[in-house]
Amino acid sequence: QCAYKYKLRYIDKIKMLDNYEPSNALIIGTALHTGIEKDIRTAIDWYYNQYPVITDEHINEAIKLEKVIAMMKEQLPSGGEFEVEIDDENFKGFIDYLVEVEPNVYDLYDFKYSNNVDRYLESDQLHVYKYYFEKNNPLKRIRNLYFIFAPKVQLKQKSKNKTNKFDENIQEFRKR
């Protein structure tokens, strides 16, 4: 990424920390879940606390989280339960959101931070959750299975002008 980073890593043999990239999928995914389950401020605070240094790229990711969490929350019905554990001798997992729509009948929701919708729609993940939930709760039934997708988006500044500089500075860009 830069000559100094190369020097630190390969010449000075400084050990690198875990993947502290601003768009680390595990960190973003956990922040999304936190924001949906609690609130956006808690999610963004948690996100920032995962990094020893906050850069412009981290701030851009936080801006995206703010928008995407709000969009995802709008898609969910109220009154559900988050992180419902399935603990079977053959399977252990968590349903992201489970909503009782009538007595002992539920809709199951899973959150994804991905643009690869087709891959998830072809997967058996939700059917496996349904099977083991109903197996371990014989009087309960899953009616519908839903994925709620948070799109991975790129924030882009306005196009460059003749001097090869952006037409707006980073503050103007974020405000827009």
XYZ file of C-alpha atoms in Angstrom:
176
model
C 0.000 0.000 0.000
C 2.949 2.307 0.603
C 6.736 2.224 0.885
C 6.705 2.876 4.622
C 4.311 0.009 5.298
C 6.514 -2.251 3.168
C 9.591 -1.192 5.160
C 7.879 -1.839 8.498
C 6.601 -5.240 7.495
C 9.356 -6.761 5.358
C 12.563 -4.932 6.329
C 11.987 -4.063 9.992
C 9.968 -7.291 10.459
C 7.316 -5.527 12.530
C 4.463 -7.945 13.204
C 1.213 -6.884 11.625
C -1.964 -6.741 13.650
C -5.076 -8.565 12.538
C -6.925 -7.340 9.477
C -7.681 -3.754 10.437
C -8.869 -2.790 6.983
C -11.785 -0.353 7.260
C -14.063 -2.738 5.316
C -13.159 -5.912 7.245
C -16.253 -8.067 6.613
C -16.338 -9.572 10.113
C -16.151 -6.173 11.797
C -18.683 -4.594 9.405
C -21.037 -7.565 9.825
C -20.884 -7.377 13.609
C -21.445 -3.616 13.491
C -24.504 -4.161 11.266
C -25.949 -6.701 13.692
C -25.252 -4.355 16.616
C -26.967 -1.470 14.848
C -30.018 -3.524 13.940
C -30.340 -5.051 17.411
C -29.542 -1.898 19.379
C -29.015 1.414 17.597
C -26.808 3.115 15.026
C -24.725 5.093 17.556
C -23.828 1.924 19.486
C -22.879 0.192 16.223
C -20.644 3.012 15.039
C -18.990 3.381 18.452
C -18.323 -0.377 18.464
C -16.958 -0.181 14.907
C -14.519 2.618 15.797
C -13.397 0.775 18.930
C -12.161 -2.148 16.815
C -9.354 -0.044 15.331
C -6.244 1.451 16.909
C -6.260 4.342 14.389
C -9.247 5.901 12.589
C -8.636 7.081 9.018
C -10.807 8.786 6.412
C -11.687 5.319 5.080
C -13.003 4.275 8.504
C -15.158 7.393 8.644
C -16.517 6.599 5.163
C -17.407 3.068 6.333
C -19.176 4.524 9.377
C -21.186 6.819 7.090
C -22.218 3.787 5.030
C -23.115 1.849 8.186
C -25.354 4.691 9.307
C -27.336 4.583 6.062
C -27.419 0.811 5.610
C -28.466 0.025 9.194
C -31.402 2.434 8.916
C -32.444 0.829 5.605
C -32.251 -2.681 7.050
C -34.211 -1.790 10.179
C -37.030 -0.442 8.002
C -37.373 -3.896 6.414
C -37.986 -5.693 9.712
C -41.308 -6.110 11.466
C -41.292 -5.177 15.130
C -41.688 -7.534 18.049
C -39.173 -10.186 17.034
C -36.319 -11.779 18.919
C -32.668 -11.368 17.934
C -29.971 -14.051 17.984
C -32.192 -17.057 18.654
C -29.904 -19.972 19.421
C -30.357 -23.386 17.865
C -28.443 -25.974 19.872
C -28.821 -29.496 18.536
C -26.471 -32.458 18.892
C -25.801 -32.172 15.132
C -26.020 -28.417 14.641
C -25.366 -25.152 16.447
C -26.352 -21.810 14.997
C -28.140 -18.526 15.551
C -31.203 -17.163 13.802
C -30.591 -13.442 13.341
C -34.222 -12.437 13.870
C -37.311 -14.525 14.589
C -40.819 -13.038 14.555
C -43.910 -14.798 15.848
C -46.662 -13.971 13.327
C -49.354 -16.044 15.021
C -49.210 -18.455 17.959
C -46.334 -20.905 17.348
C -45.838 -19.717 13.730
C -42.721 -17.709 12.883
C -40.917 -15.837 10.137
C -37.145 -16.233 10.105
C -34.744 -13.454 9.002
C -31.025 -13.576 8.266
C -28.881 -10.470 7.684
C -26.220 -10.399 4.971
C -23.634 -7.760 4.098
C -23.160 -8.697 0.465
C -23.912 -7.848 -3.130
C -23.920 -11.536 -4.036
C -27.662 -12.036 -3.636
C -27.877 -14.975 -6.058
C -25.325 -17.020 -4.120
C -27.317 -16.691 -0.904
C -30.656 -17.327 -2.578
C -29.249 -20.639 -3.834
C -27.864 -21.626 -0.437
C -29.582 -23.993 1.981
C -28.682 -21.965 5.068
C -32.179 -20.802 5.981
C -33.664 -24.217 5.255
C -31.140 -25.765 7.648
C -32.116 -23.227 10.320
C -35.794 -24.010 9.695
C -35.210 -27.766 9.937
C -33.295 -27.628 13.211
C -35.540 -24.989 14.769
C -38.647 -27.092 14.078
C -36.865 -30.298 15.127
C -35.962 -28.772 18.499
C -39.322 -26.999 18.912
C -41.878 -29.593 17.724
C -44.912 -27.403 18.433
C -43.499 -24.440 16.494
C -43.368 -23.886 12.737
C -41.437 -21.554 10.452
C -43.748 -19.961 7.867
C -41.371 -17.794 5.805
C -37.615 -17.472 5.318
C -36.076 -14.073 4.536
C -32.658 -12.645 3.809
C -32.200 -8.937 4.483
C -29.290 -7.717 2.377
C -27.090 -4.757 3.204
C -25.437 -3.794 -0.068
C -21.711 -3.182 -0.162
C -21.439 0.250 -1.692
C -18.565 2.493 -2.698
C -18.700 6.155 -1.816
C -17.352 8.231 -4.684
C -16.406 11.854 -4.830
C -17.490 13.939 -7.783
C -15.379 13.373 -10.875
C -11.941 14.870 -11.174
C -11.486 18.185 -12.928
C -8.833 19.239 -15.483
C -6.121 19.482 -12.828
C -6.812 15.837 -11.856
C -8.205 16.882 -8.461
C -11.616 16.154 -7.078
C -14.205 18.911 -7.463
C -15.040 18.620 -3.754
C -13.015 18.126 -0.623
C -13.645 15.213 1.746
C -15.885 17.287 4.061
C -18.070 18.459 1.152
C -18.206 14.906 -0.114
C -19.349 13.532 3.249
C -21.939 16.254 3.647
C -23.368 15.414 0.199
